[in-house]
Tab-separated table of C-alpha atoms and ligand atoms in Angstrom:
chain	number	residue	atom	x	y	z
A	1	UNK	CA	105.905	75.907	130.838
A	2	UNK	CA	107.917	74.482	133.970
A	3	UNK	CA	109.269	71.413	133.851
A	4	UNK	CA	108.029	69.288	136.820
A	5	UNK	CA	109.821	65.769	138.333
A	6	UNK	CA	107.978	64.115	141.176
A	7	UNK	CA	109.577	61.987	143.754
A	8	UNK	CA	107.202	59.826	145.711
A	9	UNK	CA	104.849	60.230	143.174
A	10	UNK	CA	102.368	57.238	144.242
A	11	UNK	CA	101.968	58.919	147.634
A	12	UNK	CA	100.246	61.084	149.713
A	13	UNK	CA	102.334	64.461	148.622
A	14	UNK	CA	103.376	63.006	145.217
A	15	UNK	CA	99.655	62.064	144.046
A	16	UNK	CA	98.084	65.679	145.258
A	17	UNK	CA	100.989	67.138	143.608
A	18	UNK	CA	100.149	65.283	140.491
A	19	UNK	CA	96.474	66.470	140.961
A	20	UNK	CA	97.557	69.993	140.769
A	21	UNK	CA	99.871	69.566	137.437
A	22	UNK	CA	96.813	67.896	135.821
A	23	UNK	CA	94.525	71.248	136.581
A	24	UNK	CA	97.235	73.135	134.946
A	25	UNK	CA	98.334	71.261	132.078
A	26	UNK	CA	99.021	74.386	130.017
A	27	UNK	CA	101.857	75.594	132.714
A	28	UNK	CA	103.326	71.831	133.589
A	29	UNK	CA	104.986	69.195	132.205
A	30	UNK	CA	106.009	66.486	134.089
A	31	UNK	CA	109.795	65.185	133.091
A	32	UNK	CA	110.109	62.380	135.839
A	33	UNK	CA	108.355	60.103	137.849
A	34	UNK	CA	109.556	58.061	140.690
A	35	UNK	CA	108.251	55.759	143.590
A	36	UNK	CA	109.438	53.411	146.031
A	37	UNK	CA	107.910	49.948	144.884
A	38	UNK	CA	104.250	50.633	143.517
A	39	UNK	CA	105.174	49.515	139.898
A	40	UNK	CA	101.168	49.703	138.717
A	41	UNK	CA	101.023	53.160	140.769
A	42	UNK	CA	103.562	54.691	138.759
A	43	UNK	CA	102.719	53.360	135.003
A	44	UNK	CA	99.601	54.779	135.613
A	45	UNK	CA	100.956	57.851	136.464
A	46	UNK	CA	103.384	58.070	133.686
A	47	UNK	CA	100.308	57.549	130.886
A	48	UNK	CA	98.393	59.733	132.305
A	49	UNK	CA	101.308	62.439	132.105
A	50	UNK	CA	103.219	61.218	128.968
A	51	UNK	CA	106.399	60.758	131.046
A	52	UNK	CA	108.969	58.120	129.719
A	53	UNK	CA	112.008	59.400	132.837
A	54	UNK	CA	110.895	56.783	135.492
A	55	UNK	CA	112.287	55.815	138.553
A	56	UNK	CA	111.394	52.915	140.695
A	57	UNK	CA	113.770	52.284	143.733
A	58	UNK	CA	112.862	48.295	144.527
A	59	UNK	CA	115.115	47.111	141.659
A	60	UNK	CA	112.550	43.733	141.116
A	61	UNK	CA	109.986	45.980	139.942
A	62	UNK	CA	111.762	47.502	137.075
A	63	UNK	CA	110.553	44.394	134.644
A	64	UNK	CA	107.029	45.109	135.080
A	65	UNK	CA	107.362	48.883	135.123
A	66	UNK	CA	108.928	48.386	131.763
A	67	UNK	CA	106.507	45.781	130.690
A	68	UNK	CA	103.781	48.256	131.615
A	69	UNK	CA	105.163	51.338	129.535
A	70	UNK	CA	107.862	49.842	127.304
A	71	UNK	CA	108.946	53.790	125.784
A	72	UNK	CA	110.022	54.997	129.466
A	73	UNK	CA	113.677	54.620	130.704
A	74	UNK	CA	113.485	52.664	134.227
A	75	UNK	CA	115.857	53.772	137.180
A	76	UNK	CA	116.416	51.620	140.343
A	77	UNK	CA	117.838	51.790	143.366
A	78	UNK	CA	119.650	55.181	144.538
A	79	UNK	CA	119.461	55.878	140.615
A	80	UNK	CA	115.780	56.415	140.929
A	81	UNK	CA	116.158	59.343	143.380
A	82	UNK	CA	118.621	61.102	141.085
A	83	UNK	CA	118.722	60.468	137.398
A	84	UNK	CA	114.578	61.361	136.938
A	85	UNK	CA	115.273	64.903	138.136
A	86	UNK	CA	117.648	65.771	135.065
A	87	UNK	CA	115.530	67.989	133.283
A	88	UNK	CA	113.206	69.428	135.719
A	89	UNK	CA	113.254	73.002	137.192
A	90	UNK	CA	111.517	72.061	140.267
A	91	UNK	CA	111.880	68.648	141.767
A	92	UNK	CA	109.227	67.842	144.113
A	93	UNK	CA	110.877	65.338	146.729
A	94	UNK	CA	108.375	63.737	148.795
A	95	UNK	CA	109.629	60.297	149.515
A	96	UNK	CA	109.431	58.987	153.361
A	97	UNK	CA	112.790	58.864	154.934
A	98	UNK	CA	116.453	59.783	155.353
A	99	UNK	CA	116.846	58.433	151.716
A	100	UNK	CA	115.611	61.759	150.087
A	101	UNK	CA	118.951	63.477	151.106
A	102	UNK	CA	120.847	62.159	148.214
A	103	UNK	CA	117.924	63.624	145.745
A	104	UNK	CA	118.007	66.952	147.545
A	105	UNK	CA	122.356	67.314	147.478
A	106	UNK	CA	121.540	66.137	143.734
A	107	UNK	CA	118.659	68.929	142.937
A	108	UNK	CA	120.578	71.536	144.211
A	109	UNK	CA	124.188	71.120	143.028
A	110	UNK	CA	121.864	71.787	139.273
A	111	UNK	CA	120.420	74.571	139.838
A	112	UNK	CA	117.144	72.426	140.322
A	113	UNK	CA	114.354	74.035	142.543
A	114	UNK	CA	113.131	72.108	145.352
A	115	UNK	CA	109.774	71.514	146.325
A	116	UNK	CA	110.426	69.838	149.939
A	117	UNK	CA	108.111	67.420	151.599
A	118	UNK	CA	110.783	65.285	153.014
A	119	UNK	CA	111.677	66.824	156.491
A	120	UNK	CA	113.921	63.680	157.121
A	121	UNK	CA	116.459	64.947	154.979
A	122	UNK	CA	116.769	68.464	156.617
A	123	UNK	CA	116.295	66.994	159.878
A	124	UNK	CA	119.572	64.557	159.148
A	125	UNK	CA	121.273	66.795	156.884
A	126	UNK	CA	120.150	70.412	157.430
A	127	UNK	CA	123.340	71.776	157.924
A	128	UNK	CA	124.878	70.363	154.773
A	129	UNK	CA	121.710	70.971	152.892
A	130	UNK	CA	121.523	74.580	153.726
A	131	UNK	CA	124.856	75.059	152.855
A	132	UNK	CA	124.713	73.602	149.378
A	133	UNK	CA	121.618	75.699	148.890
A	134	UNK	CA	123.232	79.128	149.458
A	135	UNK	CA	125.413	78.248	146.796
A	136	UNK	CA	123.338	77.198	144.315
A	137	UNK	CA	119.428	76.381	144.112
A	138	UNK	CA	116.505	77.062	146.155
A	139	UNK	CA	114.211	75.088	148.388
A	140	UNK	CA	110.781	75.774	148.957
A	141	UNK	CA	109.130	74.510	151.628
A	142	UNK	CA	106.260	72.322	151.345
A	143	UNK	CA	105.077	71.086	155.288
A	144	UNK	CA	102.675	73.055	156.061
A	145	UNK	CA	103.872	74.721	159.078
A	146	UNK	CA	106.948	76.103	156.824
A	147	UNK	CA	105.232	77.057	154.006
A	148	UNK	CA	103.282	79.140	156.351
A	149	UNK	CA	106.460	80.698	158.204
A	150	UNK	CA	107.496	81.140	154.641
A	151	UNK	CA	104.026	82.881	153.757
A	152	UNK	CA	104.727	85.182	156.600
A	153	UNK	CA	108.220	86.292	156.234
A	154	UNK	CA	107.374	87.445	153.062
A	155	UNK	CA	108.655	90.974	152.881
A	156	UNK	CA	110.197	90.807	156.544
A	157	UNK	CA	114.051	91.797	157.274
A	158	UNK	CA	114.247	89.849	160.531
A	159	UNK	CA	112.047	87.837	162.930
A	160	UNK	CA	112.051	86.759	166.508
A	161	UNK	CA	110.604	83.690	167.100
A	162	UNK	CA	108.833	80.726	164.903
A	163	UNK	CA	105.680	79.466	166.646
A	164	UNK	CA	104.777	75.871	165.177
A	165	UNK	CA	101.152	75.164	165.227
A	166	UNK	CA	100.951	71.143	166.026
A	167	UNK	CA	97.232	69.212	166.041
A	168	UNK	CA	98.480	67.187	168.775
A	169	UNK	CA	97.351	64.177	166.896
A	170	UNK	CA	94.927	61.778	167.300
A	171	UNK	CA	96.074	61.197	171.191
A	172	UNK	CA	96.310	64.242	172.652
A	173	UNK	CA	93.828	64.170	175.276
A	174	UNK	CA	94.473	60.345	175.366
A	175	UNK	CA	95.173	59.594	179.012
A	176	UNK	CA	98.673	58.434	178.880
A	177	UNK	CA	98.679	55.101	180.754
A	178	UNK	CA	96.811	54.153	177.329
A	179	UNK	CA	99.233	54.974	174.980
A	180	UNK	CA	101.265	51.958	175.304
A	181	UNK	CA	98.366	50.032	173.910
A	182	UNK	CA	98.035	52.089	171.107
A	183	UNK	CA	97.915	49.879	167.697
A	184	UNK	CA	99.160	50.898	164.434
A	185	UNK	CA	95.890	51.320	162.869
A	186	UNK	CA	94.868	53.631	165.859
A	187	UNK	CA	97.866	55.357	165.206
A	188	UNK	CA	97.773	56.001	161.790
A	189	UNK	CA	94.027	57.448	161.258
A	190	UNK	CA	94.594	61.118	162.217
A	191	UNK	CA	91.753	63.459	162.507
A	192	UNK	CA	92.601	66.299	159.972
A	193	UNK	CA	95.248	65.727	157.547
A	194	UNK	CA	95.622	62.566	155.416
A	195	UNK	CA	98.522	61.478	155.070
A	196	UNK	CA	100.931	58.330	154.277
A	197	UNK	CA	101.885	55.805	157.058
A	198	UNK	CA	105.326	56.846	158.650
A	199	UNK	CA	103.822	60.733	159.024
A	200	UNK	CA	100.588	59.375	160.779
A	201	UNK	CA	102.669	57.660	163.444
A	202	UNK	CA	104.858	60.577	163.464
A	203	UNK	CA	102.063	62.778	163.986
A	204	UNK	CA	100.976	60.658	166.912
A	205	UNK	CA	103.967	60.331	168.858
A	206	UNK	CA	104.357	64.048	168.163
A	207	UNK	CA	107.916	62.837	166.475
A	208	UNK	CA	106.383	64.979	163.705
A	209	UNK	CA	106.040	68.043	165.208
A	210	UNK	CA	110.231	67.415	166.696
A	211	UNK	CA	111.376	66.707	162.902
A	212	UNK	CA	109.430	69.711	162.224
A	213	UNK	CA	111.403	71.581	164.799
A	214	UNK	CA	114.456	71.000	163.580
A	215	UNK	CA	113.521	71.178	159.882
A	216	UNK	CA	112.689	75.242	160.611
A	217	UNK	CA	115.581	75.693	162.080
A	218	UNK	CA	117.261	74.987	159.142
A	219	UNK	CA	114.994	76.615	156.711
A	220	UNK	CA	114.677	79.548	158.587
A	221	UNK	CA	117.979	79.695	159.917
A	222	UNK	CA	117.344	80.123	163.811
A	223	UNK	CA	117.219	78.389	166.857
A	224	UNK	CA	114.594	79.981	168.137
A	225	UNK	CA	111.876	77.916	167.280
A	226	UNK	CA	108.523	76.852	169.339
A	227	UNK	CA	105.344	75.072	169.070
A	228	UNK	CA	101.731	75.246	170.233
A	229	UNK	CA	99.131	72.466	170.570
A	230	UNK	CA	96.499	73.752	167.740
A	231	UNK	CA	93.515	70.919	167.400
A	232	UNK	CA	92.140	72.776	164.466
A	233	UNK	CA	95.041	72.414	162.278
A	234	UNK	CA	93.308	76.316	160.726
A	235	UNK	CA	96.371	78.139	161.399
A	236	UNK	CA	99.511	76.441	159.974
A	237	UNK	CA	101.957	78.455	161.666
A	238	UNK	CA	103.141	81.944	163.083
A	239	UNK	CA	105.961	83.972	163.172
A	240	UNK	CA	106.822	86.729	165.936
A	241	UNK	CA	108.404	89.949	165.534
A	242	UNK	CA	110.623	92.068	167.336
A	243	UNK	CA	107.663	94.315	168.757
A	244	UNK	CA	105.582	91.899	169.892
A	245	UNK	CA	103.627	91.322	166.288
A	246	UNK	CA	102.246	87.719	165.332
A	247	UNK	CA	101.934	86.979	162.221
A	248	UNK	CA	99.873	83.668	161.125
A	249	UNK	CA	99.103	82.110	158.240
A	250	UNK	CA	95.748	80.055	158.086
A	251	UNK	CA	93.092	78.112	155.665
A	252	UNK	CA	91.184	74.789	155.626
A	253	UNK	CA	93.429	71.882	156.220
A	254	UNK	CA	94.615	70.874	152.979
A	255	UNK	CA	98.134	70.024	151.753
A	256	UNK	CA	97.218	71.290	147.891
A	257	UNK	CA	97.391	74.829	149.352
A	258	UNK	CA	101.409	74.849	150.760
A	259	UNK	CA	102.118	72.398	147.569
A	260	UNK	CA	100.815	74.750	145.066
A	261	UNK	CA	102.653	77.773	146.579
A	262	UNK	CA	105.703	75.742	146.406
A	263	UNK	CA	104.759	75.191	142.826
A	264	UNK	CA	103.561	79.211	141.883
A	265	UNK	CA	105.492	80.898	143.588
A	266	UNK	CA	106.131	83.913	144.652
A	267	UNK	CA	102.323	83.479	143.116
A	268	UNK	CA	98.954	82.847	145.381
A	269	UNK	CA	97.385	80.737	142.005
A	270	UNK	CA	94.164	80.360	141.823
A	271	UNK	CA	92.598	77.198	142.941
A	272	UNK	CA	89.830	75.311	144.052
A	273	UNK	CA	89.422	75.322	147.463
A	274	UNK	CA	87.625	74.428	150.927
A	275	UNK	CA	86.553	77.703	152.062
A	276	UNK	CA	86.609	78.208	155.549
A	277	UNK	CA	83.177	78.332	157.346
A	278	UNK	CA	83.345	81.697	159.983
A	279	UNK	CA	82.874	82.299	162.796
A	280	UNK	CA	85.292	79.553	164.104
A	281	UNK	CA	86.625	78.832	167.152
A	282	UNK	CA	90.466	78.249	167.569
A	283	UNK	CA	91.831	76.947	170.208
A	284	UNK	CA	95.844	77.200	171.359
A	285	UNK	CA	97.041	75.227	173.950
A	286	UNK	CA	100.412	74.507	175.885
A	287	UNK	CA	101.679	71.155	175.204
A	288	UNK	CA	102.081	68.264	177.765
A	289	UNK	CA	106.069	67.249	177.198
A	290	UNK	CA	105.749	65.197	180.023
A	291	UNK	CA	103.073	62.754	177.801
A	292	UNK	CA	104.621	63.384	174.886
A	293	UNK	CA	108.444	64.279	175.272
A	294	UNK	CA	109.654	64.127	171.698
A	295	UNK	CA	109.482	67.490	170.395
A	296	UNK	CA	111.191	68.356	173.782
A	297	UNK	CA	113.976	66.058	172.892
A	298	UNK	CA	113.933	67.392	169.658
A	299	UNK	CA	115.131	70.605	170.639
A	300	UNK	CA	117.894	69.293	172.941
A	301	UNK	CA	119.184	68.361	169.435
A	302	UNK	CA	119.148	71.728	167.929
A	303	UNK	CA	120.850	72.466	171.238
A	304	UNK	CA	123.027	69.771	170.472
A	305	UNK	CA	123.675	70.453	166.682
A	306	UNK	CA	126.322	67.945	164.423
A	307	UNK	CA	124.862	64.414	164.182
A	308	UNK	CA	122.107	65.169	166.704
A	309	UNK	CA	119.809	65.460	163.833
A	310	UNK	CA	120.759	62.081	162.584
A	311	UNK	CA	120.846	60.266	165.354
A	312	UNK	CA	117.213	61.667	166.147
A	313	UNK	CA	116.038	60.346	162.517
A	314	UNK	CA	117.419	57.252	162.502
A	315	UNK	CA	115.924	55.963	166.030
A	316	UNK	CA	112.663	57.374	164.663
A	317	UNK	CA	112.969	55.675	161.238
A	318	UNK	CA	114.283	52.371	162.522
A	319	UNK	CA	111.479	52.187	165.758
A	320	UNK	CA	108.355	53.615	163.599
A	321	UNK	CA	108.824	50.418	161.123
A	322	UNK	CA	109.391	48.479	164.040
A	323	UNK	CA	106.181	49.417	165.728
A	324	UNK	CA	104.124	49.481	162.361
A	325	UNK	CA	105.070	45.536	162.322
A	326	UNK	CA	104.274	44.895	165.813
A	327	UNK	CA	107.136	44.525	167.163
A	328	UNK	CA	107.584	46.931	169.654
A	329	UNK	CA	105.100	49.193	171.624
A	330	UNK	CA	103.841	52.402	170.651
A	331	UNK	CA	105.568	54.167	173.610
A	332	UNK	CA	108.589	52.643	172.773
A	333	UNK	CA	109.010	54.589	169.752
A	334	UNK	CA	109.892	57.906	171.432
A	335	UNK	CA	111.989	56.101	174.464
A	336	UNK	CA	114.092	54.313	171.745
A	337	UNK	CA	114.959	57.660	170.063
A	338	UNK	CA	115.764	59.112	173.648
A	339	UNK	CA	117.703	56.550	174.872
A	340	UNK	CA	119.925	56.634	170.864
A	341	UNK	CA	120.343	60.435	172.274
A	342	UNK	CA	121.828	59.557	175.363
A	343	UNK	CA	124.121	56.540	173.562
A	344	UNK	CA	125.090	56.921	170.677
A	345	UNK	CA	128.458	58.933	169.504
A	346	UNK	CA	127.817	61.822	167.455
A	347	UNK	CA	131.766	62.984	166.905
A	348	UNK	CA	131.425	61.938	163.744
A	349	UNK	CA	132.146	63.894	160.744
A	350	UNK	CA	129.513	66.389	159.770
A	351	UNK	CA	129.962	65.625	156.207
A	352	UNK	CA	127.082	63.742	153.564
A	353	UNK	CA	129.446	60.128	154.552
A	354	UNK	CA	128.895	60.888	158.261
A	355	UNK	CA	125.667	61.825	158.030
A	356	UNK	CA	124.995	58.457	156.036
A	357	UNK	CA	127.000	56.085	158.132
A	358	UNK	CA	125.545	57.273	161.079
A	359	UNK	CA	121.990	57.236	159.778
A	360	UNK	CA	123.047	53.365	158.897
A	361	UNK	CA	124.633	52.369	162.341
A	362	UNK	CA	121.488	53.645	164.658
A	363	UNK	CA	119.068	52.328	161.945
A	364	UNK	CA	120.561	49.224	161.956
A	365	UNK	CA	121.546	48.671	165.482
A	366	UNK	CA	117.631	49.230	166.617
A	367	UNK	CA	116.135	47.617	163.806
A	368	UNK	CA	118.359	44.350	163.793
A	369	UNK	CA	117.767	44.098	167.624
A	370	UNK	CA	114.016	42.455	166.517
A	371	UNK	CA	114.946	40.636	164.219
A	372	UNK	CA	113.357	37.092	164.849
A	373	UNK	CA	112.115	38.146	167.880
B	1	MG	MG1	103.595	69.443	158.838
């Protein structure tokens, strides 16, 4: 029996996850449940699993959460992220956003497995993550792309080069004098995954597939790290060797398959699955980085290395939210993250309080720019 806490449990990653656990009751238990500020969501969730750890970061939610399942402790704020992984020997941290840093550091100072589905965290603090996870714990990758460059290094000494498969999102044959108009409910209905919010808009500024990027370079502890424009989304990712060898790792789009791994490992469980219907026909296209520039930018920040990563987040964090309530364009998203590149300082020190102080001066700095405008 393994001991299973969810973070994010009321979303996209944290529900599927939750679907899985309650196929295989006899080999999980779920110690803690947390969510951002879907109080109903996660009371639910806790009866249905017979978890009393709960976490719930909007602090004015903790009445009803506790009026819903009076047995359960109730954790707010940054407690939330931490104190519901005590206990577990994987923590499953899918929440949206820089924030998920602090539940990582936490996870792996104990010895706790993660399960990783929040690329904002590596992205920001990769190089202080990776460190902290020689030392002690493990992650496990849970993307898609890295679970399958994970799938395929399996039994490898070394590697070349890490080729990213990317769907190119719902706009990638969108002329681009029409992306500016693009609304957020264009942007956030994506043709093969489904998926929360912030990753839909990521996916469709390709900001995704640049967080992505960077996230492999840290898991996978290289620089050399590529991408193709894949619209089938049936191979998640390849790896190239030394003599030319390509090794990919495909199946039906569905995020159950990398989140079980990440759950079973070193283990292909059984499941039920999508098969996929043969013969197909895969295509695998160079990308346009003149239309869409982030993933281009996103490797001037491996380049760039410190608080590129940061920086990089932050712009993206602060101008997706921005955009999702109106406020600015849809190609402003990726110029605001270029031009925090080309501003802002990143001197500062590589540490979790630079990392965090710098994440709060870009977020801010965009973000309070709109305010009552
Ligand atoms: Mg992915």
């Amino acid at each position: 029996m393994k001991n299973i806490a969810v973070l994010g449990c009321t979303g996209s990653i944290g529900t599927q996850t939750l679907d899985i656990i309650s196929k295989n009751r006899d080999k999980y238990n779920v110690t803690g449940l947390s969510c951002g500020s879907d109080a109903v969501g996660l009371a639910e969730l806790a009866r249905e699993f017979d978890c009393d750890v709960l976490g719930i970061a909007d602090e004015r939610k903790r009445v009803t959460v506790k009026e819903l399942r009076p047995s359960a402790t109730v954790y707010c704020g940054d407690d939330a992220l931490t104190q519901t992984l005590d206990g577990a020997d994987i923590a499953v941290i899918a929440v949206v956003g820089m924030i998920g840093l602090k539940a990582v550091l936490y996870a792996l100072d104990r010895g706790i497995t993660v399960a990783l589905a929040n690329k904002e965290s590596l992205v920001a603090g990769g190089e202080i993550v990776t460190a902290r996870a020689k030392l002690g714990g493990a992650i496990r990758p849970v993307d898609s792309e890295h679970s399958a460059i994970w799938q395929c290094l399996r039994g490898e000494t070394a590697f070349k080069r890490i080729i990213l498969t990317a769907s190119g999102g719902p706009f990638f044959d969108t002329p681009v004098g029409k992306l500016k108009s693009v609304t957020p409910e264009q942007a956030v209905a994506h043709p093969n995954w489904r998926m929360g919010k912030k990753i839909s808009v990521d996916s469709a500024t390709m900001v995704n597939k640049g967080l992505e990027l960077i996230e492999a370079r840290w898991l996978f502890d290289t620089v050399n790290v590529d991408y193709v424009i894949h619209p089938e989304s049936v191979v998640h990712s390849m790896v190239e060797f030394a003599d030319g060898s390509i090794k990919a790792q495909a199946g039906f789009p569905d995020m159950r398959q990398p989140i079980q791994y990440a759950l079973t490992y070193p283990d292909h469980a059984p499941r039920e699955y999508a098969p996929l219907k043969l013969p197909l026909s895969l295509r695998f296209i160079p990308p346009d980085e003149t239309a869409f520039r982030a993933p281009r930018l996103a490797k001037q920040v491996i380049e760039t290395g410190g608080l590129a990563g940061a920086v990089f987040n932050a712009a993206n964090e602060a101008a997706v939210r921005l955009f999702l309530e109106r406020k600015i364009a849809f190609t402003d998203i990726v110029d605001t993250v270029e031009n925090a590149l080309c501003k802002e300082d990143m001197s500062g020190e590589r540490t979790l309080d630079g990392v965090i102080s710098t994440h709060n001066r870009v977020y801010d700095k965009i973000y309070l720019k709109y305010q009552g405008a």
